Amino acid sequence: LAKTTQPISMDSYEGQEVNITCSHNNIATNDYITWYQQFPSQGPRFIIQGYKTKVTNEVASLFIPADRKSSTLSLPRVSLSDTAVYYCLVGDIGSNYQLIWGAGTKLIIKP
Amino acid sequence: GAVVSQHPSWVICKSGTSVKIECRSLDFQATTMFWYRQFPKQSLMLMATSNEGSKATYEQGVEKDKFLINHASLTLSTLTVTSAHPEDSSFYICSARSPGHNTGELFFGEGSRLTVL
């Protein structure tokens, strides 16, 4: 199972675009990259998932370079409610999909 | 998205007693559910994989006799913390995959906070 590395914390301001990068140097061929958001005392919530290039949904974009050894979660125009911990996970979604959760990135949005 | 619900949301118990936490998939059937534990300011740690109709698979270091998992139906998995002690106080979270959604997307319950006095 691939291990991930993320910044421990980040600060930004309302209305800004926030990019959180995750390193996963030993990602395997069958591994997908998934990002989750967690608020205090709540279960994580799925944000976005991708395999390569770029994926976009209504809340975020995910950029994955050709070598797939890293990925960047992009949150457009953040608000105070985006303050949370963001986890990057890598795993084979076709298998039993057990995931190793890294420390995550604590994102603090300031007014 | 699919809904996974846990009950209770929080529980306080005396040391030595047992506590049962339920995890239900409300609008889909889950053959596999995952149980996690999360200590304050730490990440999620996978405790076990719960398989409907068969024994759970526990992660290394997790005592199967202490953390009893039962997955008797496709919509319900239970975690029983037996003879709980203060060091078992934690946030317990379950998750499941929904066949009708993105492959690999996990849906999580709200979590259950256990405090052992």
PDB file of C-alpha atoms in Angstrom:
ATOM      1  CA  LEU A   1       0.000   0.000   0.000  1.00  0.00           C
ATOM      2  CA  ALA A   2       1.386   3.322  -1.080  1.00  0.00           C
ATOM      3  CA  LYS A   3       2.342   5.826   1.566  1.00  0.00           C
ATOM      4  CA  THR A   4       1.519   9.480   1.238  1.00  0.00           C
ATOM      5  CA  THR A   5       3.124  12.677   2.485  1.00  0.00           C
ATOM      6  CA  GLN A   6       1.277  15.948   2.902  1.00  0.00           C
ATOM      7  CA  PRO A   7       1.999  19.260   4.613  1.00  0.00           C
ATOM      8  CA  ILE A   8       0.847  19.143   8.204  1.00  0.00           C
ATOM      9  CA  SER A   9      -0.976  22.451   8.005  1.00  0.00           C
ATOM     10  CA  MET A  10      -1.825  25.327   5.692  1.00  0.00           C
ATOM     11  CA  ASP A  11      -3.435  28.725   6.116  1.00  0.00           C
ATOM     12  CA  SER A  12      -5.333  30.740   3.572  1.00  0.00           C
ATOM     13  CA  TYR A  13      -7.998  33.433   3.310  1.00  0.00           C
ATOM     14  CA  GLU A  14     -11.577  33.456   2.203  1.00  0.00           C
ATOM     15  CA  GLY A  15     -12.012  33.742  -1.543  1.00  0.00           C
ATOM     16  CA  GLN A  16      -8.549  32.402  -2.345  1.00  0.00           C
ATOM     17  CA  GLU A  17      -7.718  29.267  -4.275  1.00  0.00           C
ATOM     18  CA  VAL A  18      -5.990  26.658  -2.142  1.00  0.00           C
ATOM     19  CA  ASN A  19      -3.748  23.936  -3.484  1.00  0.00           C
ATOM     20  CA  ILE A  20      -2.707  21.025  -1.300  1.00  0.00           C
ATOM     21  CA  THR A  21      -0.034  18.736  -2.683  1.00  0.00           C
ATOM     22  CA  CYS A  22       0.458  15.113  -1.751  1.00  0.00           C
ATOM     23  CA  SER A  23       3.494  12.956  -2.500  1.00  0.00           C
ATOM     24  CA  HIS A  24       3.100   9.246  -3.211  1.00  0.00           C
ATOM     25  CA  ASN A  25       6.388   8.137  -4.724  1.00  0.00           C
ATOM     26  CA  ASN A  26       5.676   4.405  -4.603  1.00  0.00           C
ATOM     27  CA  ILE A  27       2.220   4.490  -6.123  1.00  0.00           C
ATOM     28  CA  ALA A  28       1.353   1.245  -7.897  1.00  0.00           C
ATOM     29  CA  THR A  29      -0.114   0.799 -11.349  1.00  0.00           C
ATOM     30  CA  ASN A  30      -3.565  -0.108 -10.050  1.00  0.00           C
ATOM     31  CA  ASP A  31      -3.705   2.602  -7.397  1.00  0.00           C
ATOM     32  CA  TYR A  32      -6.157   5.466  -7.519  1.00  0.00           C
ATOM     33  CA  ILE A  33      -5.759   8.749  -5.644  1.00  0.00           C
ATOM     34  CA  THR A  34      -8.600   9.853  -3.413  1.00  0.00           C
ATOM     35  CA  TRP A  35      -9.056  12.904  -1.235  1.00  0.00           C
ATOM     36  CA  TYR A  36     -11.276  13.144   1.818  1.00  0.00           C
ATOM     37  CA  GLN A  37     -12.311  16.032   4.056  1.00  0.00           C
ATOM     38  CA  GLN A  38     -12.899  15.677   7.766  1.00  0.00           C
ATOM     39  CA  PHE A  39     -14.428  18.128  10.207  1.00  0.00           C
ATOM     40  CA  PRO A  40     -13.867  17.693  13.956  1.00  0.00           C
ATOM     41  CA  SER A  41     -15.868  14.841  15.484  1.00  0.00           C
ATOM     42  CA  GLN A  42     -17.274  13.767  12.133  1.00  0.00           C
ATOM     43  CA  GLY A  43     -16.524  10.962   9.732  1.00  0.00           C
ATOM     44  CA  PRO A  44     -14.514  11.831   6.616  1.00  0.00           C
ATOM     45  CA  ARG A  45     -16.308  12.876   3.460  1.00  0.00           C
ATOM     46  CA  PHE A  46     -15.255  12.004  -0.088  1.00  0.00           C
ATOM     47  CA  ILE A  47     -14.082  14.961  -2.148  1.00  0.00           C
ATOM     48  CA  ILE A  48     -12.607  13.667  -5.375  1.00  0.00           C
ATOM     49  CA  GLN A  49     -10.831  10.715  -6.944  1.00  0.00           C
ATOM     50  CA  GLY A  50      -8.578  10.322  -9.946  1.00  0.00           C
ATOM     51  CA  TYR A  51      -6.074   8.108 -11.718  1.00  0.00           C
ATOM     52  CA  LYS A  52      -4.194  10.487 -14.000  1.00  0.00           C
ATOM     53  CA  THR A  53      -4.286  13.974 -15.545  1.00  0.00           C
ATOM     54  CA  LYS A  54      -7.064  16.184 -14.254  1.00  0.00           C
ATOM     55  CA  VAL A  55     -10.386  15.523 -12.633  1.00  0.00           C
ATOM     56  CA  THR A  56     -12.906  18.207 -11.738  1.00  0.00           C
ATOM     57  CA  ASN A  57     -16.196  18.091  -9.882  1.00  0.00           C
ATOM     58  CA  GLU A  58     -18.460  20.650  -8.307  1.00  0.00           C
ATOM     59  CA  VAL A  59     -16.247  21.216  -5.289  1.00  0.00           C
ATOM     60  CA  ALA A  60     -12.640  20.634  -6.314  1.00  0.00           C
ATOM     61  CA  SER A  61     -10.109  19.746  -8.967  1.00  0.00           C
ATOM     62  CA  LEU A  62      -7.433  17.098  -8.792  1.00  0.00           C
ATOM     63  CA  PHE A  63      -4.234  17.440 -10.794  1.00  0.00           C
ATOM     64  CA  ILE A  64      -2.074  14.367 -11.327  1.00  0.00           C
ATOM     65  CA  PRO A  65       1.191  14.588 -13.306  1.00  0.00           C
ATOM     66  CA  ALA A  66       2.193  11.937 -15.785  1.00  0.00           C
ATOM     67  CA  ASP A  67       4.478  10.093 -13.359  1.00  0.00           C
ATOM     68  CA  ARG A  68       1.655   9.987 -10.755  1.00  0.00           C
ATOM     69  CA  LYS A  69       4.133  10.383  -7.918  1.00  0.00           C
ATOM     70  CA  SER A  70       2.234  13.353  -6.586  1.00  0.00           C
ATOM     71  CA  SER A  71      -1.167  14.955  -6.801  1.00  0.00           C
ATOM     72  CA  THR A  72      -2.628  18.368  -6.030  1.00  0.00           C
ATOM     73  CA  LEU A  73      -6.061  19.058  -4.646  1.00  0.00           C
ATOM     74  CA  SER A  74      -7.310  22.465  -5.702  1.00  0.00           C
ATOM     75  CA  LEU A  75     -10.126  24.166  -3.817  1.00  0.00           C
ATOM     76  CA  PRO A  76     -11.435  27.249  -5.642  1.00  0.00           C
ATOM     77  CA  ARG A  77     -12.518  30.304  -3.670  1.00  0.00           C
ATOM     78  CA  VAL A  78     -12.442  28.801  -0.221  1.00  0.00           C
ATOM     79  CA  SER A  79     -14.694  29.920   2.594  1.00  0.00           C
ATOM     80  CA  LEU A  80     -14.448  29.639   6.364  1.00  0.00           C
ATOM     81  CA  SER A  81     -16.436  26.412   6.216  1.00  0.00           C
ATOM     82  CA  ASP A  82     -13.614  24.767   4.280  1.00  0.00           C
ATOM     83  CA  THR A  83     -11.523  24.745   7.454  1.00  0.00           C
ATOM     84  CA  ALA A  84     -10.938  21.033   7.975  1.00  0.00           C
ATOM     85  CA  VAL A  85      -8.389  18.255   7.701  1.00  0.00           C
ATOM     86  CA  TYR A  86      -7.787  16.974   4.197  1.00  0.00           C
ATOM     87  CA  TYR A  87      -6.491  13.465   3.604  1.00  0.00           C
ATOM     88  CA  CYS A  88      -4.834  12.120   0.482  1.00  0.00           C
ATOM     89  CA  LEU A  89      -5.086   8.359   0.070  1.00  0.00           C
ATOM     90  CA  VAL A  90      -3.741   5.954  -2.486  1.00  0.00           C
ATOM     91  CA  GLY A  91      -5.041   2.461  -3.050  1.00  0.00           C
ATOM     92  CA  ASP A  92      -6.238  -0.208  -5.436  1.00  0.00           C
ATOM     93  CA  ILE A  93      -9.970   0.372  -5.613  1.00  0.00           C
ATOM     94  CA  GLY A  94     -10.466  -2.960  -7.314  1.00  0.00           C
ATOM     95  CA  SER A  95      -9.209  -4.884  -4.297  1.00  0.00           C
ATOM     96  CA  ASN A  96     -10.540  -4.887  -0.783  1.00  0.00           C
ATOM     97  CA  TYR A  97      -9.467  -1.275  -0.819  1.00  0.00           C
ATOM     98  CA  GLN A  98      -7.902  -1.058   2.583  1.00  0.00           C
ATOM     99  CA  LEU A  99      -6.419   2.368   2.948  1.00  0.00           C
ATOM    100  CA  ILE A 100      -3.566   3.752   4.980  1.00  0.00           C
ATOM    101  CA  TRP A 101      -4.459   7.150   6.329  1.00  0.00           C
ATOM    102  CA  GLY A 102      -1.631   9.631   6.630  1.00  0.00           C
ATOM    103  CA  ALA A 103      -1.610  12.564   8.993  1.00  0.00           C
ATOM    104  CA  GLY A 104      -3.590  14.763   6.640  1.00  0.00           C
ATOM    105  CA  THR A 105      -3.337  18.511   6.118  1.00  0.00           C
ATOM    106  CA  LYS A 106      -5.086  20.814   8.513  1.00  0.00           C
ATOM    107  CA  LEU A 107      -6.367  23.709   6.440  1.00  0.00           C
ATOM    108  CA  ILE A 108      -7.330  26.873   8.273  1.00  0.00           C
ATOM    109  CA  ILE A 109      -9.230  29.531   6.382  1.00  0.00           C
ATOM    110  CA  LYS A 110      -9.110  33.023   7.806  1.00  0.00           C
ATOM    111  CA  PRO A 111     -11.601  35.846   7.158  1.00  0.00           C
TER     112      PRO A 111
ATOM    113  CA  GLY B   1     -24.511  10.039  -1.852  1.00  0.00           C
ATOM    114  CA  ALA B   2     -25.026   6.864   0.077  1.00  0.00           C
ATOM    115  CA  VAL B   3     -25.750   7.104   3.778  1.00  0.00           C
ATOM    116  CA  VAL B   4     -23.964   5.300   6.558  1.00  0.00           C
ATOM    117  CA  SER B   5     -25.260   5.843  10.056  1.00  0.00           C
ATOM    118  CA  GLN B   6     -23.701   5.032  13.403  1.00  0.00           C
ATOM    119  CA  HIS B   7     -25.296   4.691  16.785  1.00  0.00           C
ATOM    120  CA  PRO B   8     -24.712   5.895  19.390  1.00  0.00           C
ATOM    121  CA  SER B   9     -22.987   9.161  18.507  1.00  0.00           C
ATOM    122  CA  TRP B  10     -21.376   9.247  21.909  1.00  0.00           C
ATOM    123  CA  VAL B  11     -21.304   6.978  24.902  1.00  0.00           C
ATOM    124  CA  ILE B  12     -19.819   7.144  28.363  1.00  0.00           C
ATOM    125  CA  CYS B  13     -19.300   3.951  30.281  1.00  0.00           C
ATOM    126  CA  LYS B  14     -17.590   2.635  33.363  1.00  0.00           C
ATOM    127  CA  SER B  15     -14.355   0.745  33.145  1.00  0.00           C
ATOM    128  CA  GLY B  16     -14.930  -2.988  32.746  1.00  0.00           C
ATOM    129  CA  THR B  17     -18.240  -2.741  30.944  1.00  0.00           C
ATOM    130  CA  SER B  18     -18.920  -3.559  27.291  1.00  0.00           C
ATOM    131  CA  VAL B  19     -20.172  -1.133  24.692  1.00  0.00           C
ATOM    132  CA  LYS B  20     -21.788  -1.909  21.350  1.00  0.00           C
ATOM    133  CA  ILE B  21     -21.603   0.465  18.397  1.00  0.00           C
ATOM    134  CA  GLU B  22     -23.829  -0.073  15.376  1.00  0.00           C
ATOM    135  CA  CYS B  23     -23.045   0.854  11.804  1.00  0.00           C
ATOM    136  CA  ARG B  24     -25.848   0.778   9.252  1.00  0.00           C
ATOM    137  CA  SER B  25     -25.903   1.365   5.532  1.00  0.00           C
ATOM    138  CA  LEU B  26     -29.281   3.033   5.092  1.00  0.00           C
ATOM    139  CA  ASP B  27     -29.825   2.984   1.347  1.00  0.00           C
ATOM    140  CA  PHE B  28     -27.492   0.329   0.025  1.00  0.00           C
ATOM    141  CA  GLN B  29     -26.196  -3.102   0.845  1.00  0.00           C
ATOM    142  CA  ALA B  30     -22.645  -3.376   2.062  1.00  0.00           C
ATOM    143  CA  THR B  31     -20.921  -6.733   1.952  1.00  0.00           C
ATOM    144  CA  THR B  32     -17.850  -5.119   3.442  1.00  0.00           C
ATOM    145  CA  MET B  33     -17.560  -2.468   6.108  1.00  0.00           C
ATOM    146  CA  PHE B  34     -14.465  -1.013   7.699  1.00  0.00           C
ATOM    147  CA  TRP B  35     -13.963   0.018  11.318  1.00  0.00           C
ATOM    148  CA  TYR B  36     -11.517   2.762  12.260  1.00  0.00           C
ATOM    149  CA  ARG B  37     -10.332   4.334  15.463  1.00  0.00           C
ATOM    150  CA  GLN B  38      -9.172   7.904  15.721  1.00  0.00           C
ATOM    151  CA  PHE B  39      -7.458   9.425  18.737  1.00  0.00           C
ATOM    152  CA  PRO B  40      -7.473  13.207  19.272  1.00  0.00           C
ATOM    153  CA  LYS B  41      -5.452  15.112  16.678  1.00  0.00           C
ATOM    154  CA  GLN B  42      -4.441  11.885  14.977  1.00  0.00           C
ATOM    155  CA  SER B  43      -5.362  10.208  11.742  1.00  0.00           C
ATOM    156  CA  LEU B  44      -7.717   7.297  11.216  1.00  0.00           C
ATOM    157  CA  MET B  45      -6.373   3.861  12.001  1.00  0.00           C
ATOM    158  CA  LEU B  46      -7.991   0.868  10.368  1.00  0.00           C
ATOM    159  CA  MET B  47      -8.954  -1.654  13.016  1.00  0.00           C
ATOM    160  CA  ALA B  48     -10.701  -4.345  11.014  1.00  0.00           C
ATOM    161  CA  THR B  49     -12.566  -5.230   7.878  1.00  0.00           C
ATOM    162  CA  SER B  50     -16.040  -6.564   8.507  1.00  0.00           C
ATOM    163  CA  ASN B  51     -17.357  -9.096   6.013  1.00  0.00           C
ATOM    164  CA  GLU B  52     -21.028 -10.024   5.854  1.00  0.00           C
ATOM    165  CA  GLY B  53     -21.559 -13.610   6.853  1.00  0.00           C
ATOM    166  CA  SER B  54     -17.969 -14.337   7.782  1.00  0.00           C
ATOM    167  CA  LYS B  55     -15.323 -13.446  10.316  1.00  0.00           C
ATOM    168  CA  ALA B  56     -13.805 -10.023  10.397  1.00  0.00           C
ATOM    169  CA  THR B  57     -10.223  -9.440   9.367  1.00  0.00           C
ATOM    170  CA  TYR B  58      -8.282  -7.583  12.032  1.00  0.00           C
ATOM    171  CA  GLU B  59      -5.271  -5.372  11.531  1.00  0.00           C
ATOM    172  CA  GLN B  60      -2.052  -6.206  13.266  1.00  0.00           C
ATOM    173  CA  GLY B  61      -2.093  -5.179  16.895  1.00  0.00           C
ATOM    174  CA  VAL B  62      -5.885  -5.074  17.220  1.00  0.00           C
ATOM    175  CA  GLU B  63      -7.208  -7.596  19.731  1.00  0.00           C
ATOM    176  CA  LYS B  64     -10.044  -9.520  18.146  1.00  0.00           C
ATOM    177  CA  ASP B  65     -11.304 -10.762  21.496  1.00  0.00           C
ATOM    178  CA  LYS B  66     -11.562  -7.228  22.766  1.00  0.00           C
ATOM    179  CA  PHE B  67     -13.096  -5.634  19.707  1.00  0.00           C
ATOM    180  CA  LEU B  68     -15.819  -8.008  18.599  1.00  0.00           C
ATOM    181  CA  ILE B  69     -17.202  -7.397  15.148  1.00  0.00           C
ATOM    182  CA  ASN B  70     -20.400  -8.908  13.828  1.00  0.00           C
ATOM    183  CA  HIS B  71     -21.700  -8.353  10.302  1.00  0.00           C
ATOM    184  CA  ALA B  72     -24.859 -10.408  10.340  1.00  0.00           C
ATOM    185  CA  SER B  73     -26.683  -8.620   7.541  1.00  0.00           C
ATOM    186  CA  LEU B  74     -25.882  -6.605   4.439  1.00  0.00           C
ATOM    187  CA  THR B  75     -26.857  -3.377   6.154  1.00  0.00           C
ATOM    188  CA  LEU B  76     -25.561  -3.770   9.687  1.00  0.00           C
ATOM    189  CA  SER B  77     -22.178  -4.250  11.290  1.00  0.00           C
ATOM    190  CA  THR B  78     -21.574  -3.959  15.013  1.00  0.00           C
ATOM    191  CA  LEU B  79     -18.434  -3.295  16.997  1.00  0.00           C
ATOM    192  CA  THR B  80     -18.456  -4.340  20.634  1.00  0.00           C
ATOM    193  CA  VAL B  81     -15.704  -3.057  22.875  1.00  0.00           C
ATOM    194  CA  THR B  82     -15.509  -5.637  25.635  1.00  0.00           C
ATOM    195  CA  SER B  83     -14.277  -4.876  29.135  1.00  0.00           C
ATOM    196  CA  ALA B  84     -13.585  -1.308  28.145  1.00  0.00           C
ATOM    197  CA  HIS B  85     -10.799   0.626  29.822  1.00  0.00           C
ATOM    198  CA  PRO B  86      -9.918   4.320  29.723  1.00  0.00           C
ATOM    199  CA  GLU B  87      -7.296   3.711  27.038  1.00  0.00           C
ATOM    200  CA  ASP B  88     -10.113   2.518  24.756  1.00  0.00           C
ATOM    201  CA  SER B  89     -11.607   5.997  24.832  1.00  0.00           C
ATOM    202  CA  SER B  90     -11.547   7.146  21.238  1.00  0.00           C
ATOM    203  CA  PHE B  91     -13.584   8.133  18.203  1.00  0.00           C
ATOM    204  CA  TYR B  92     -14.764   5.037  16.338  1.00  0.00           C
ATOM    205  CA  ILE B  93     -15.801   5.388  12.713  1.00  0.00           C
ATOM    206  CA  CYS B  94     -17.196   2.895  10.239  1.00  0.00           C
ATOM    207  CA  SER B  95     -17.285   3.073   6.468  1.00  0.00           C
ATOM    208  CA  ALA B  96     -18.609   1.141   3.518  1.00  0.00           C
ATOM    209  CA  ARG B  97     -18.522   1.164  -0.233  1.00  0.00           C
ATOM    210  CA  SER B  98     -21.715   1.620  -2.185  1.00  0.00           C
ATOM    211  CA  PRO B  99     -22.024  -0.376  -5.408  1.00  0.00           C
ATOM    212  CA  GLY B 100     -24.062   2.388  -6.948  1.00  0.00           C
ATOM    213  CA  HIS B 101     -21.423   5.090  -6.580  1.00  0.00           C
ATOM    214  CA  ASN B 102     -17.890   5.809  -7.724  1.00  0.00           C
ATOM    215  CA  THR B 103     -15.773   2.713  -7.483  1.00  0.00           C
ATOM    216  CA  GLY B 104     -13.596   3.061  -4.426  1.00  0.00           C
ATOM    217  CA  GLU B 105     -15.578   5.870  -2.835  1.00  0.00           C
ATOM    218  CA  LEU B 106     -16.017   5.155   0.828  1.00  0.00           C
ATOM    219  CA  PHE B 107     -18.996   6.463   2.768  1.00  0.00           C
ATOM    220  CA  PHE B 108     -18.385   7.105   6.442  1.00  0.00           C
ATOM    221  CA  GLY B 109     -20.644   7.128   9.438  1.00  0.00           C
ATOM    222  CA  GLU B 110     -20.848  10.110  11.734  1.00  0.00           C
ATOM    223  CA  GLY B 111     -18.542   8.465  14.222  1.00  0.00           C
ATOM    224  CA  SER B 112     -19.093   7.319  17.789  1.00  0.00           C
ATOM    225  CA  ARG B 113     -17.164   8.907  20.600  1.00  0.00           C
ATOM    226  CA  LEU B 114     -16.485   6.493  23.437  1.00  0.00           C
ATOM    227  CA  THR B 115     -15.387   7.742  26.830  1.00  0.00           C
ATOM    228  CA  VAL B 116     -14.473   5.151  29.420  1.00  0.00           C
ATOM    229  CA  LEU B 117     -14.347   6.394  32.990  1.00  0.00           C
TER     230      LEU B 117
END
